[in-house]
Coordinates of C-alpha atoms in Angstrom, one line a residue:
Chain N
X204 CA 51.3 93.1 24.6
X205 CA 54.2 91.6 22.8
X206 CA 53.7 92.4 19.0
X207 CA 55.3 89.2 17.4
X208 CA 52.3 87.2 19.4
X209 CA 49.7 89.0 17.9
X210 CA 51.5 88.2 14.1
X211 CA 49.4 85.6 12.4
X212 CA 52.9 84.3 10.8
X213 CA 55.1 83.9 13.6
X214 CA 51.6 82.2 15.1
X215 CA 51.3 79.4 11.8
X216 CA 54.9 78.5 12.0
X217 CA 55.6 78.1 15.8
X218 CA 52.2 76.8 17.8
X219 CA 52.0 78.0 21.3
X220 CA 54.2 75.4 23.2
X221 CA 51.1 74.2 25.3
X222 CA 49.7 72.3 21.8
X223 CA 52.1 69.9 21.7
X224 CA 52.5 69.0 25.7
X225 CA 53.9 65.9 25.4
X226 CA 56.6 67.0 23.5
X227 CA 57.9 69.2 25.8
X228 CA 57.6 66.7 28.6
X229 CA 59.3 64.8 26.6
X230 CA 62.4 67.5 26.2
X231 CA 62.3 67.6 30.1
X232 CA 62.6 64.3 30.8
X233 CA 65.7 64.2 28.4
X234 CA 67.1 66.5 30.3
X235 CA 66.3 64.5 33.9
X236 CA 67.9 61.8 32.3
X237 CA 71.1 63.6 31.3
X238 CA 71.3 65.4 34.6
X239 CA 71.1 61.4 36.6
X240 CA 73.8 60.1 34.4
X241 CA 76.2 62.8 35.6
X242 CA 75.3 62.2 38.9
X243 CA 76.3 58.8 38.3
X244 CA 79.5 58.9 36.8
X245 CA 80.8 60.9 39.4
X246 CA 80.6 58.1 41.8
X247 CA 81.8 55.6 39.9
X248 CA 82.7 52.8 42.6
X249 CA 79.5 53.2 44.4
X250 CA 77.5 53.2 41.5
X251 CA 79.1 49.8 40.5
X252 CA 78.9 48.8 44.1
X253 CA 74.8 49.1 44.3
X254 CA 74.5 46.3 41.1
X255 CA 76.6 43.9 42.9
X256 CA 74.3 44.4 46.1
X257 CA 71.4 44.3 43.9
X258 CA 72.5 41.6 42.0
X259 CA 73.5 40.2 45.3
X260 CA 69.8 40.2 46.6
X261 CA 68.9 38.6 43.5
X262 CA 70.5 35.4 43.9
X263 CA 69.2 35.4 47.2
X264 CA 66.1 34.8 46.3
X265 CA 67.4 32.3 43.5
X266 CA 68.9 30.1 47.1
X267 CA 65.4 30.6 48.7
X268 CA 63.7 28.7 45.2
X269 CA 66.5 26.2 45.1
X270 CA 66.2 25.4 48.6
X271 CA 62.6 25.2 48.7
X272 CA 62.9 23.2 45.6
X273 CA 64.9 20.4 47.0
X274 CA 62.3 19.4 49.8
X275 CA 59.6 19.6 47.3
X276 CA 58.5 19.1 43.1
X277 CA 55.5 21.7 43.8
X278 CA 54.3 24.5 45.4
X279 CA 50.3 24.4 45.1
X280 CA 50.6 24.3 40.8
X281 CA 54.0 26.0 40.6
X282 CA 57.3 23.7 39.3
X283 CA 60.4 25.1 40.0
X284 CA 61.5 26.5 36.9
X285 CA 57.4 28.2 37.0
X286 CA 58.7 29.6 39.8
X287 CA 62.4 30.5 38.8
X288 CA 60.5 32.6 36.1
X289 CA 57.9 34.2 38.5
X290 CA 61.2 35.3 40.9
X291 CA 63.1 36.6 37.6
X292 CA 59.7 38.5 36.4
X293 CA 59.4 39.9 39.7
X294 CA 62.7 41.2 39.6
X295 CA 62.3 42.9 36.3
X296 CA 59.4 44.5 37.0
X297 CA 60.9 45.8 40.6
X298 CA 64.3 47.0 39.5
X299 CA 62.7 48.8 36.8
X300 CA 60.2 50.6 38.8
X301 CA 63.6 51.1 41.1
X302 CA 65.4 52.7 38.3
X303 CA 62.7 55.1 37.1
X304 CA 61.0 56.1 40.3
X305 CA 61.9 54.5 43.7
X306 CA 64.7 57.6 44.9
X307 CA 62.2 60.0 43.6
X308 CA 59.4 58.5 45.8
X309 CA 61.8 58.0 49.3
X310 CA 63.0 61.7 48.8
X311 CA 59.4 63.3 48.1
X312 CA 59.0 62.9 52.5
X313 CA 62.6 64.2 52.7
X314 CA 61.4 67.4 50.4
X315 CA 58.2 67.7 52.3
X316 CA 60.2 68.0 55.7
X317 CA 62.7 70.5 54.5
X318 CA 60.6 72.7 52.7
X319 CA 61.9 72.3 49.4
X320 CA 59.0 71.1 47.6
X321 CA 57.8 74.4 47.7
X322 CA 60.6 74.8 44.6
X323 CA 59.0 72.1 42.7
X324 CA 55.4 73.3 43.3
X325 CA 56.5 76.1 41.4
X326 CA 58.5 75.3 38.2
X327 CA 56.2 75.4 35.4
X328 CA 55.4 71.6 35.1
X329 CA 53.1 69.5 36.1
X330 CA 54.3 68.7 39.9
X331 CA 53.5 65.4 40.1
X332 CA 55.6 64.6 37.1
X333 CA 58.6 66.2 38.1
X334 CA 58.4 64.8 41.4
X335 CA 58.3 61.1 40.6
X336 CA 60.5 61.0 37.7
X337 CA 63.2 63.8 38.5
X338 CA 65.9 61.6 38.9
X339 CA 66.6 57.7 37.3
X340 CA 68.7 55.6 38.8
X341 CA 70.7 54.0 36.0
X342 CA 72.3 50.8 37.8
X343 CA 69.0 49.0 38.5
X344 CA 68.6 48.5 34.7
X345 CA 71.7 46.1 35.3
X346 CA 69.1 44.5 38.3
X347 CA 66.7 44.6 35.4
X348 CA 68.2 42.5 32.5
X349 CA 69.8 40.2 35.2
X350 CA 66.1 39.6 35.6
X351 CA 64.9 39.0 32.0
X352 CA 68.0 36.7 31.8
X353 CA 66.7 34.3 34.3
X354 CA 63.4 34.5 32.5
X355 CA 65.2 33.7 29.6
X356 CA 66.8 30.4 31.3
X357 CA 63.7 29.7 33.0
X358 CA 61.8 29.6 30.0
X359 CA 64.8 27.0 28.1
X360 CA 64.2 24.6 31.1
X361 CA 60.6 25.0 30.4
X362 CA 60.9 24.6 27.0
X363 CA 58.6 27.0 26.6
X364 CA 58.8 29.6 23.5
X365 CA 56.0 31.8 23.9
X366 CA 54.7 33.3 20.9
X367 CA 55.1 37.6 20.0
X368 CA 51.5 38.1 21.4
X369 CA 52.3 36.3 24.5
X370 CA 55.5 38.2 24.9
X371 CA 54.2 41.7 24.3
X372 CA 51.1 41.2 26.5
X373 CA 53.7 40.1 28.8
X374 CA 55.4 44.2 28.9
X375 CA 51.9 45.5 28.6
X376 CA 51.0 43.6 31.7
X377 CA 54.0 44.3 33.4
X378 CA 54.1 48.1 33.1
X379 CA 51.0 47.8 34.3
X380 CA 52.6 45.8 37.5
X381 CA 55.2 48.8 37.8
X382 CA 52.4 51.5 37.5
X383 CA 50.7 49.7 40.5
X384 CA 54.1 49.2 42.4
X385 CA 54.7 53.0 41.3
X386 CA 51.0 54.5 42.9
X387 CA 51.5 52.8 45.8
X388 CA 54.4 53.5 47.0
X389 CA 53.7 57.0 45.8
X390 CA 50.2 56.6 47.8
X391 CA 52.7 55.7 51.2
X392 CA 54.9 58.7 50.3
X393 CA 52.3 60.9 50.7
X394 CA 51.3 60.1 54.5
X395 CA 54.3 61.8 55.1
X396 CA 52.5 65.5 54.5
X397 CA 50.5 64.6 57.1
X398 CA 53.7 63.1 59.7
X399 CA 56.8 64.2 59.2
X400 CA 57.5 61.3 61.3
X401 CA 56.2 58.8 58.4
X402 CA 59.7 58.6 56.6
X403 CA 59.8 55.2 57.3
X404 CA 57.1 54.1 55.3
X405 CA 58.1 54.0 52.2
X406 CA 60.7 51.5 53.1
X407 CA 58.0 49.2 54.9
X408 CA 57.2 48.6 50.4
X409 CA 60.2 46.3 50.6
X410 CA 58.0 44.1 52.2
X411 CA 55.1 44.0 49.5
X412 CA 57.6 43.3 47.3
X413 CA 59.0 40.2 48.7
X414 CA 54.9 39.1 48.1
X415 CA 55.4 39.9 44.3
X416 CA 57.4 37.3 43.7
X417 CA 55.6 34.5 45.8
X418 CA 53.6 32.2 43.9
X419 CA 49.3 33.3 44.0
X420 CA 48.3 30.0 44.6
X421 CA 50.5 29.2 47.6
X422 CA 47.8 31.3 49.6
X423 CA 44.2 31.2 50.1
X424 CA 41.3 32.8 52.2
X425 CA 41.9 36.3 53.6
X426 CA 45.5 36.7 53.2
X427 CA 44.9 36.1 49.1
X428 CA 41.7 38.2 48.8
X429 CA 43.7 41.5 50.3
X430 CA 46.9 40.6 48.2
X431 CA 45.0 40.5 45.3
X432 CA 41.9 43.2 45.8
X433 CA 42.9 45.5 48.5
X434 CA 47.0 45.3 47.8
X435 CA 47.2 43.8 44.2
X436 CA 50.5 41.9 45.2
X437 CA 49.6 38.6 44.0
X438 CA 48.6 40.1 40.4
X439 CA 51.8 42.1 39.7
X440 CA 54.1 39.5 38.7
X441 CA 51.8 36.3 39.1
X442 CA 49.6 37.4 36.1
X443 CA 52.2 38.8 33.5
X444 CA 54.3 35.2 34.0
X445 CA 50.9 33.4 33.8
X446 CA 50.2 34.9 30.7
X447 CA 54.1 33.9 29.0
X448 CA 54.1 30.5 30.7
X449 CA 49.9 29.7 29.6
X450 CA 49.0 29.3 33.2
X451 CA 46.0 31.7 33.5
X452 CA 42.5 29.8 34.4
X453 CA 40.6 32.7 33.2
X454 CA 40.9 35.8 31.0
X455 CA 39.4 37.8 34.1
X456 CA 43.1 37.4 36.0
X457 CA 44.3 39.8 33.1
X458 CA 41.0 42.2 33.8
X459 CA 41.3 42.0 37.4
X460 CA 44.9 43.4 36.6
X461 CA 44.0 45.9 34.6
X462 CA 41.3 47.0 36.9
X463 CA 43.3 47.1 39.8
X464 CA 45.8 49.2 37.9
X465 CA 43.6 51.8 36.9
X466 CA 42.2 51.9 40.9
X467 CA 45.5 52.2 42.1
X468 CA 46.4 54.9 40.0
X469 CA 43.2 57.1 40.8
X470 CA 43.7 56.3 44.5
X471 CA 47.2 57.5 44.2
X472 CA 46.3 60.7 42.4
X473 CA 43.4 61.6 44.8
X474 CA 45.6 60.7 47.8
X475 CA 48.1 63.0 46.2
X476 CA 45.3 65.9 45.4
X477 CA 44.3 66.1 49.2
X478 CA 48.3 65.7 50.6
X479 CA 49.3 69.1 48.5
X480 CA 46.0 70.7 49.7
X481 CA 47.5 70.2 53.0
X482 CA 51.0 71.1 52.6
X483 CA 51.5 74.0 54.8
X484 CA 55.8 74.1 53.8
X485 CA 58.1 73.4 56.6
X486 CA 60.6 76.0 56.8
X487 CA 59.1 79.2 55.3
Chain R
X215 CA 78.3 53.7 85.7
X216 CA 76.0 56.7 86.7
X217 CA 76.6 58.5 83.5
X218 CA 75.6 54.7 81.4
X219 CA 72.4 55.3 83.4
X220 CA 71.6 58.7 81.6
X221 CA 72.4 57.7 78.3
X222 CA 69.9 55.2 78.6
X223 CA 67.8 57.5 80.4
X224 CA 68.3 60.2 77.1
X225 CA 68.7 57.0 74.6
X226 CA 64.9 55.8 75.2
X227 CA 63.8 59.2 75.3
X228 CA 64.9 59.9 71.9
X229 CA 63.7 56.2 71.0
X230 CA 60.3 57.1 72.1
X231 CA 60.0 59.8 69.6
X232 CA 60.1 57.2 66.8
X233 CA 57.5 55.2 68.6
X234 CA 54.8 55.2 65.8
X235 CA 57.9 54.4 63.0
X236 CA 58.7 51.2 65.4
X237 CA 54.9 49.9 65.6
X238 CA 54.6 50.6 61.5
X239 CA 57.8 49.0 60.4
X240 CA 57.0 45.9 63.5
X241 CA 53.3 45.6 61.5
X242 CA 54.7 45.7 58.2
X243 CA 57.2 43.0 58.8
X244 CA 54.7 40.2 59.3
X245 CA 53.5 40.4 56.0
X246 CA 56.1 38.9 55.0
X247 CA 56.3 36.8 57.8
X248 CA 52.8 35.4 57.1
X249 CA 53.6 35.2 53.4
X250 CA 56.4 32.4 54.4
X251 CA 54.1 30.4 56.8
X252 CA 51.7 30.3 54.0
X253 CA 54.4 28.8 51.8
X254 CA 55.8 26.6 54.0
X255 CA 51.9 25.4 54.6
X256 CA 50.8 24.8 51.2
X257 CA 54.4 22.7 50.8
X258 CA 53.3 20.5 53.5
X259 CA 49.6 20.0 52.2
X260 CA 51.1 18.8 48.7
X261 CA 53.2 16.1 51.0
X262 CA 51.4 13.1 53.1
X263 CA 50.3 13.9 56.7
X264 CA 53.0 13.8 58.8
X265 CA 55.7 14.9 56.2
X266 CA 58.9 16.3 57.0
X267 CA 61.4 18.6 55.3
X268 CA 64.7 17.9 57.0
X269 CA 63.0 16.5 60.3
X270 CA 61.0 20.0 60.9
X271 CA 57.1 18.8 60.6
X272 CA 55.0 22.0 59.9
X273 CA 55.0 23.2 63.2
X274 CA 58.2 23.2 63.8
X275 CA 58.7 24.8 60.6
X276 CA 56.6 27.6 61.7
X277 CA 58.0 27.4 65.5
X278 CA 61.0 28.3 63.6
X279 CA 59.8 31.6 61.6
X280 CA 57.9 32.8 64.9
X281 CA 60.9 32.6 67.3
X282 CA 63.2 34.4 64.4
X283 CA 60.9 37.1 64.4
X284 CA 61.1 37.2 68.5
X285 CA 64.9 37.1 68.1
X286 CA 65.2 39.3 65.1
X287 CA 63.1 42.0 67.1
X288 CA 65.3 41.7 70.2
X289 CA 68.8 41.6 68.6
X290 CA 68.7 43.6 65.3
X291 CA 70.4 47.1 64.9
X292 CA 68.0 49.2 63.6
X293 CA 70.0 52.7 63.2
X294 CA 72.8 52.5 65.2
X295 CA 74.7 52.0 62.3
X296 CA 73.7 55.3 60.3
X297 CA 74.0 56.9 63.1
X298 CA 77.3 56.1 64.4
X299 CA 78.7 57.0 60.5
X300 CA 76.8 60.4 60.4
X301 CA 78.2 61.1 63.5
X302 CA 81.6 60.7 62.1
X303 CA 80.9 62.2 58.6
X304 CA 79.7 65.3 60.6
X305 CA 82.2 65.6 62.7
X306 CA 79.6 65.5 65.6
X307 CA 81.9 62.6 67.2
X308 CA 84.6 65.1 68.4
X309 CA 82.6 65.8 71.3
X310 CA 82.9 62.2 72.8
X311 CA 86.6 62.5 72.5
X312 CA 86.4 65.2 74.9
X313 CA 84.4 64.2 77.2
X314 CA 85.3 60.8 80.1
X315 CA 83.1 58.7 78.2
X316 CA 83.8 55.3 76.2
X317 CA 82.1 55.4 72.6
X318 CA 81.5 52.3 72.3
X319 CA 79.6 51.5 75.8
X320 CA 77.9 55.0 75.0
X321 CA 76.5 53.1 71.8
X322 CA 76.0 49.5 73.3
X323 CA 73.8 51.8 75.5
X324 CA 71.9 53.3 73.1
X325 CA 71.7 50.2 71.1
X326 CA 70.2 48.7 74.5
X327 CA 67.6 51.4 74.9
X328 CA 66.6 51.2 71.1
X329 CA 65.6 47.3 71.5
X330 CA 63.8 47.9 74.2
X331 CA 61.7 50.7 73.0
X332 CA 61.2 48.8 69.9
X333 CA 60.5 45.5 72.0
X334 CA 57.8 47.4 73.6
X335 CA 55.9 49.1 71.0
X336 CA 56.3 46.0 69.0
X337 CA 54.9 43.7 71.9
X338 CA 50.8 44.7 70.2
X339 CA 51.7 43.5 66.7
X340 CA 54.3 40.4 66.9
X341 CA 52.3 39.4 70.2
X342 CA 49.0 39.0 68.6
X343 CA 50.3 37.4 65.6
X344 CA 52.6 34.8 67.9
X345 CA 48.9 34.5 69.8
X346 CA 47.4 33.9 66.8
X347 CA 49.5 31.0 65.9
X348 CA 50.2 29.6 69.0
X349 CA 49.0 26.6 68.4
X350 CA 52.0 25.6 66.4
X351 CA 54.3 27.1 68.8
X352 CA 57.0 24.6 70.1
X353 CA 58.3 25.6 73.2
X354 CA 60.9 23.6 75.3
X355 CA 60.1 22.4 78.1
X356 CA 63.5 22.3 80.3
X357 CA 64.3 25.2 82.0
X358 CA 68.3 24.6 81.1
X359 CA 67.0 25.2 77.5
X360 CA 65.6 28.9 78.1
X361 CA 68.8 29.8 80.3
X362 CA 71.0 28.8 76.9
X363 CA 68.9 30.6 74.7
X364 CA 69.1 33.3 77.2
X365 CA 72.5 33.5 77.4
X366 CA 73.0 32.8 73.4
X367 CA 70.7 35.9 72.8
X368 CA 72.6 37.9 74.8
X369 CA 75.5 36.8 72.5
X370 CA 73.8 37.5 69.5
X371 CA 72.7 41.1 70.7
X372 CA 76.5 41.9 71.2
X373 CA 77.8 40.5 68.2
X374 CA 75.3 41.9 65.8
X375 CA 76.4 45.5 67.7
X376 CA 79.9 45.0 67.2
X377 CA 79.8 43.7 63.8
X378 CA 77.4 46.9 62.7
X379 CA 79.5 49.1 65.0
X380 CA 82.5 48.4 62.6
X381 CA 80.9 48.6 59.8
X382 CA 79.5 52.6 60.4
X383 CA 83.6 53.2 61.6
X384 CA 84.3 53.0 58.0
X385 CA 83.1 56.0 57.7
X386 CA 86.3 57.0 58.9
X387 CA 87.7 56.2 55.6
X388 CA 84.5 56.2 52.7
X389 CA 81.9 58.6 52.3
X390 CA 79.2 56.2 52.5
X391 CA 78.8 53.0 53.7
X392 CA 75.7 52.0 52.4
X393 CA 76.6 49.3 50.1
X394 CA 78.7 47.6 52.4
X395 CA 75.9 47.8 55.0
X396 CA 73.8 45.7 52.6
X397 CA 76.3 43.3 51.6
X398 CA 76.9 42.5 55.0
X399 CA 73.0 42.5 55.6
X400 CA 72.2 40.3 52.8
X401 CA 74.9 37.2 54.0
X402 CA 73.4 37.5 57.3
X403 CA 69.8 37.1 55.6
X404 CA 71.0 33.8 53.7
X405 CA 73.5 32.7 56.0
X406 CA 72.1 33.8 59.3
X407 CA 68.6 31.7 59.0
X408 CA 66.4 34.7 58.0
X409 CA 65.4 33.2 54.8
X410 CA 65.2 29.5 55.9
X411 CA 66.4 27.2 59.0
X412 CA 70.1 26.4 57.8
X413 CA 70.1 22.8 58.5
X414 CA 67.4 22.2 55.5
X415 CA 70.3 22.9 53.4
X416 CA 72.4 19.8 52.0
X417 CA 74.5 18.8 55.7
X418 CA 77.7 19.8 54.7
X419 CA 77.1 23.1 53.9
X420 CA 75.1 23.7 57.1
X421 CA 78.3 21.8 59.0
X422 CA 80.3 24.8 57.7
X423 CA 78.7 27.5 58.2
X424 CA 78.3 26.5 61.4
X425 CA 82.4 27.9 62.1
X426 CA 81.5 31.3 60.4
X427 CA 79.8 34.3 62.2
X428 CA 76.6 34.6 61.0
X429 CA 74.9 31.4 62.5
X430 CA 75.6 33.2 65.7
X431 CA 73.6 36.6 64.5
X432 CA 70.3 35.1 64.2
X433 CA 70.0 30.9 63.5
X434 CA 72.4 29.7 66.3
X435 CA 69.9 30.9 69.1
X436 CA 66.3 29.9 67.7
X437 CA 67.9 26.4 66.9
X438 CA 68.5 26.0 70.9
X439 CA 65.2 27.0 71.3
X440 CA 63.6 24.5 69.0
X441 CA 66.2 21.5 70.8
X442 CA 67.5 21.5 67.6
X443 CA 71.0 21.9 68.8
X444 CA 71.6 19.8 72.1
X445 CA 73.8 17.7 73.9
X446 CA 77.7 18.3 72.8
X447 CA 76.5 20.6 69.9
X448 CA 75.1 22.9 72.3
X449 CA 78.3 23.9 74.3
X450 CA 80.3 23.5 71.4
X451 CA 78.0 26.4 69.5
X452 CA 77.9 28.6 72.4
X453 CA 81.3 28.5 72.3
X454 CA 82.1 29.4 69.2
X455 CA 79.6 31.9 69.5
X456 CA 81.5 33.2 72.7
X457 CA 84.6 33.2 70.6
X458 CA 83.4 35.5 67.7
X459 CA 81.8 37.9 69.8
X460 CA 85.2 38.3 71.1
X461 CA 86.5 38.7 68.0
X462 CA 84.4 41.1 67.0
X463 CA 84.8 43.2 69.9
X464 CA 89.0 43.2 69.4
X465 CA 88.3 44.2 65.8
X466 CA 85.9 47.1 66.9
X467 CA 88.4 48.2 69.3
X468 CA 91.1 48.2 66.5
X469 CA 89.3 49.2 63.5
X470 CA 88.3 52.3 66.3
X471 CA 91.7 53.3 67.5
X472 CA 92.9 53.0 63.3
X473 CA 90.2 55.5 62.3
X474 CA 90.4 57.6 65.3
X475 CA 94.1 59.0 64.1
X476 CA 92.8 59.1 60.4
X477 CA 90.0 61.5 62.0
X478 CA 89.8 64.5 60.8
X479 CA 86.8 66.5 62.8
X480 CA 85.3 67.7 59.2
X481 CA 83.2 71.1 60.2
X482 CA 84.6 71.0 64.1

């Protein structure tokens, strides 16, 4: 045994590295981050190329409202500019979960089918963690902050000024939208352990996503009871901009969010439990 | 000819083996699909019976989203596009300039077997939901409309494979071509009807864009089949329709015999 462990010194000074786990983690992710921006900067035209797509896609959406808009004064209870800050919400809450997670998720089938998540099931971390955060993808925070400046506008046309409590149980509530975006699409990643085939899945999320950012009262019967309890869609955004713009009928929107959060993530984690137990490793 | 026959032949074989990706990605799509009749429904309720947004009542308005979606799956490139660029990135399309066989009908024929495959696995999904709303589907009643909006399909199909054929031979020249993919895809989404019919938008915009391309890659056929577009308008559009698929074809054929001499067989 290594004497300098066994020295009650050495010991007092410098705790055992697995006391203070989050700091570590911590020192990893530093170093994820460090590793992405390189990876960035070496593609310089492309990388500037994906924010004008993004930003692109962005305004598309904008046309869709202003169309819309001009046939109409309401959708259900929704204005326009209620609307304009629902789409902008959306948008934030999507390019973030973009930057920090969505190449991580796509390339987790892509790792499964070559084999080389057998690397990552060995470093010393926690796999899961490394898996969905290994890489960030810097440009969507552009996609982001295009989207808190339409909130921004939105709310001026609103002339609404919501108060600090409003706006930080606006980011609570919407990191709690990008966990749920974030489990599953992590939750569709996994199918691919058991298909190789499956690859396509995780793309088929871009279609949740264009629900995010509908208005929840639009819909009603069926379609609104598994968009909001089976696929929390209709909570993501909806609640978060509900909260900011004092549209919510009923503290229980904000627990029904919550709640759905927490299910998500514990459907994601079991789903991910039983893939790994599964994985057999492609090409060893 | 023969050897057409066997790429198709080989084409839907290799289609086939995605068969389960098609009917996933053919379900998925109608949620959003469903997401936009809803919209377009609770719009209507907040008007007076018998409203109208730009002369489409509410079944025409979703007679409109149901015959994209028929269009869309019969016309859209799925992966041609990677493909073709991967092919050239690898240096895999060396081979083809070996062998007695034109690239391009070699992927107008793969392109062909790919939409049917994906025509047929998606027949379950878009079929029941069409079923399901068939009540609102309008559908003309004169056989000289369904021989126009056959032969404007068949227009569409060949200029949304020229227009992605060109866009994967930059990969003669860029590493990836990706963004520009999406850039293209995202006008056609706007300006192609995907997102809304284009004559809701104020008239002179929609009398312009009907001289650009991408009325022609989606909007230009569904509006024949609504009898939105009749009369003088018709021939005219079909037309002009007939004029940028040739465009897009001489294009092809330039951008193709431009990037063949940049070519450099990388790993061949």
């Amino acid at each position: 045994m290594n004497p300098k462990a066994r020295n009650p010194e050495t010991l007092s000074k410098r705790p055992p590295r697995a006391e203070r786990p989050w700091r570590r983690y911590l020192t990893i992710y530093a170093a994820l981050w460090q590793n992405s921006v390189m990876r960035d900067m070496q593609f310089k035209l492309n990388f500037v190329l994906w924010i004008v797509v993004e930003l692109m896609w962005f305004g598309l959406q904008l046309t869709f409202v202003a169309v819309i808009y001009s046939h109409t004064d309401r959708i259900a209870t929704w204005s326009k500019w209620e609307v304009v800050l629902l789409t902008g919400a959306s948008q934030f809450i999507q390019q973030l979960v973009h930057a920090i997670f969505l190449n991580n998720i796509v390339g987790l089938s892509e790792h499964v089918r070559t084999g080389r998540l057998d690397f990552m099931l060995l470093l010393p971390v926690n796999s899961r963690f490394l898996i969905s955060l290994r890489t960030v993808d810097l440009g969507s925070f552009v996609g982001a902050a295009s989207g808190l400046a339409v909130m921004g506008y939105a709310c001026h046309q609103l002339e609404l000024v919501p108060s600090i409590i409003q706006c930080v149980g606006f980011a609570i509530l919407a990191i709690v939208g990008m966990l749920i975006h974030y489990a599953l699409m992590f939750l569709l990643a996994c199918i691919s352990f058991v298909s190789v085939k499956a690859q396509g899945f995780v793309w088929g999320y871009y279609n949740l996503f264009n629900i995010a950012r509908l208005p929840d009262s639009a819909f009603q019967g069926l379609f609104r009871i598994v968009f909001t309890f089976g696929i929390p869609m209709l909570l993501v955004s909806n609640v978060p901009v509900k909260l900011l713009a004092n549209k919510l009928s009923s503290p229980w929107e904000i627990a029904s969010l919550l709640l759905m959060g927490i299910g998500c993530y514990l459907m994601s984690e079991l789903g991910w439990r039983y893939a790994v137990a599964r994985y057999t490793s492609a090409s060893s | 000819m023969k050897k057409y026959l066997q790429v198709l032949n080989v084409g839907i074989q290799n289609t086939l083996a995605y068969r389960l990706n098609f009917f996933f990605r053919a379900a998925f799509n109608l949620i959003p699909l469903a997401a936009t009749i809803f919209l377009w429904r609770t719009i209507y309720a907040g008007k007076h019976d018998g409203a109208e947004v730009a002369g489409y009542g509410l079944a025409q308005m979703i007679s409109y989203y149901l015959v994209v979606s028929i269009v869309d799956a019969l016309t859209a490139v799925n992966e041609d596009d990677w493909q073709i660029a991967a092919e050239i990135r690898d240096g895999l399309i060396s081979q083809f300039l070996l062998k007695p066989i034109n690239y391009l009908a070699y992927r107008l024929v793969l392109y062909g077997a790919g939409r049917l495959v994906y025509l047929v696995t998606c027949l379950l999904p878009l079929g029941g939901f069409i079923l399901y709303y068939s009540g609102s589907l309008q559908v003309p009643s004169d056989p000289l409309i369904y021989l126009c909006f056959a032969l404007s399909l068949f227009l569409t199909a060949l200029l949304q494979f020229f227009l992605s054929y060109t866009m994967a031979l930059l990969a003669f020249w860029i590493l990836e071509i990706d963004t520009f993919v999406f850039i293209l895809f995202a006008l056609e989404y706007v300006a192609g009807g995907h997102l809304f019919p284009l004559d809701i938008l104020p008239p002179w915009i929609t009398a312009a864009l009907i001289y650009t391309p991408f009325p022609y890659l989606l909007y230009f056929p569904v509006s024949i089949f609504l009898e939105r577009t009749t009369g003088q308008l018709l021939w005219t559009g079909l037309g002009i329709q007939g004029f940028w698929v040739l465009i897009a074809f001489l294009v092809a054929q330039w951008v193709w015999s431009r990037g063949i001499r940049k070519y450099g067989a990388v790993g061949g």
